[in-house]
Amino acid sequence: MATIVVQNVAFAGTSTGAIFTGACADGSVHRLVASRDVMPRPPVVGEVWSVSGVVQTHPVYGRQVVTRKAVLERPSGRLITACLAKSTVFPGIGPKTADQLWRRFGEDIYAMLDKGDPALFEVPLHSKLLARILVSGWQTLALESDTYRWLDRHGAPVSVAEKIADIYQGQAVAKLEDNPYRLLAFCGWEVADRIARSMGVAADDPRRLVAVVDTAVMKMLRNKHTWESEADFLKSAVQIGGLKRQAAARAVELAMADNAVLPVAGGFQGIGPASMERYIADMVAKMAAGEFQASQLSLRFAADRTFLSSFLAAFHETNGLRLNKAQQDALSMALREPICIVCGGAGVGKTWVLKAFCTASERLARKVYLLALSGRAARRMEEATGHPALTIASFLHRVRQREIVLEDEPVIAVDEASMLDLPISYRLLRHLEPGCRLLLLGDPGQLPPISFGIVFHTLVESALPKVELTQVHRQSAATGIPQAAAALRAGVVPGFSAYAGRCAGLQFIDCTPESVQDLLCDLYRDLGGIDEVRILSPVKAGPAGTHAINRAFHQVMAAGVPAGAGGFAVGEPVIWTQNDYDLGLMNGSLGIVVRADGPLVVNWDGLEVSHTDLSRMEHAYAITVHKSQGSQFKRVIIPIFNNKLLDRTMVYTAITRAREQVVLLGARSALHKAVTEPPSSSIRRTGLALALEKATAR
């Protein structure tokens, strides 16, 4: 290995690696390329690293070292002058001062820095502040370096070193020596167990047995469950730790004594998810029983029959649309109950109920906060109701900062509530103040949460006040989409006709994964392009995934069209992937490139924005079904092939995004399997229903 001082960093990505130049002690300078797997974090100018690699000749950049190993080091010899002068941990120590320190102390400077006494350097530096900066910076560098060295010595992935050093600070090595299974917070079981066993930890060591159970809990959560039967949990522990069943049972006993796992109803839960579910259950029970009240008596007007009758007449006249009986019942319930649910399939008018609820609440001088999980969903709520909406994350941040004070019995209305996982639901309820009311709107037939838990679906099956809407307004019955949606919800494969071009209805085209991209291009053009149709894929990877489709479409559709930065061409559809409140763009916002000469200009639903940072923009000829939730398109094309994510909720969600026409292409066997087997949401095992039962019985 060679020791180099980082002179310049040409590129540094937190997930992709770094390109930089480094100087050796002999004065030679090298260009180095390091992947994120090799280098624990991007280097900083002035730092000293030991590196090894292979010299290659790049066709553009010439000779460079492709780094195979990189370890952060303390400087040695005169290399310390470059480190002191350039590293960001030594602000104020320039090249001249660093050189003076070297000439004054030479090799003794290392021992002096290790002592950590700033007074040793006050005279040559002529500054107590610079002396403290020098010693503090050295200690920071030394601690970080020690952590990297420990991990490297034990063969750990150095990519986790920075996180470990940041969390444990100067105690990192001591903590890991005490219990190497603390690595589980940063890497997988295989790595942590290998390191621990190499350090002499026995197979039946209590630390290892508890770690086996911790890993079993994490595996449970990765599979989206929050509860597992005793038999399945012990089986998982046996597989993870290579244990016999008796040893697995002892591991569970140790973990229970350590409060890492809880016995619940003939099974086990991790302490975290169990606590969250119990809190949610207790809060829901209190709200439903009218026990979550503000300390002061409310002086608000009640939403009695007289008010409701007068309001509905005015609302119908103003909006030119009459709420049906179920929608009126839902409105009355939402105005009356402290916690309730409005559910139903796609296009049944849940948003109209919400709009009426917001308008009625204004007349009753009640504050309503409209919330959604994603920024795009919040924007749609705002457009549909005419009332401001927030993401749940933004709402919680404002509550914590006291920018929003939940006084005077506000109503928290959450749309697309079927997407709420357990942690988000828990955080939301934790922030409610006594007197707050909760209205949940959603479709349990749509995709379940991406993360673990299944809160909304469980609440829909509980005894909470609920109105289910069934009359479809979005699609005409003549399209066949409402009938197909109803069949899918029941686990029945709907009928499809042969493809007949642009027309209303549902069609199916049989094809193989190898031919799907060419067929998609033909269909896309035939159905009217981006103004008329959107491709919705269940997955990102594979030949029918959004990544491959977008690459193929870009090559075909953008051929000969002026392209700007990032390769985006005029007329191409794009999607924004993060919330950006300064630009007014939400995660999932869809747009069209309108200019590519100079900064890229995109039309986002009528809002033209000039972009220089394109890192949060992707092509959007195809988007995932998850990204499409809450959206509507005139026509949709859906590739259907076997994959782990495909189930009836995925198909149902995709089909109900269309107003007029649905074209599926792929394997009918994959469609049949997805629709007829139980949806993934129904096989998630959680403890929330039991917690609700206990909470309401008290």
XYZ file of C-alpha atoms in Angstrom, residues 22 36 53 59 66 71 112 117 152 210 249 345 364 377 386 389 413 489 517 562 578 603 611 636 670:
25
model
C -3.131 12.287 -4.136
C -18.191 3.550 -2.314
C -5.021 -0.596 -6.433
C -9.262 6.670 -22.892
C -8.455 2.058 -9.647
C -7.670 3.129 4.881
C 2.640 16.126 21.663
C -2.480 19.648 25.708
C -10.249 -3.115 8.487
C -29.535 -12.253 21.993
C -35.578 -21.216 23.003
C -62.666 1.790 -3.939
C -68.368 25.727 12.064
C -50.724 13.464 -2.855
C -59.366 24.179 -2.350
C -52.540 20.436 2.544
C -57.686 14.461 7.989
C -61.153 -6.771 -5.057
C -40.121 -3.102 -24.942
C -32.329 18.450 -29.081
C -37.987 14.477 -3.804
C -43.367 22.291 -17.508
C -33.282 23.378 -13.560
C -52.724 3.146 -18.985
C -48.916 -14.077 -13.962
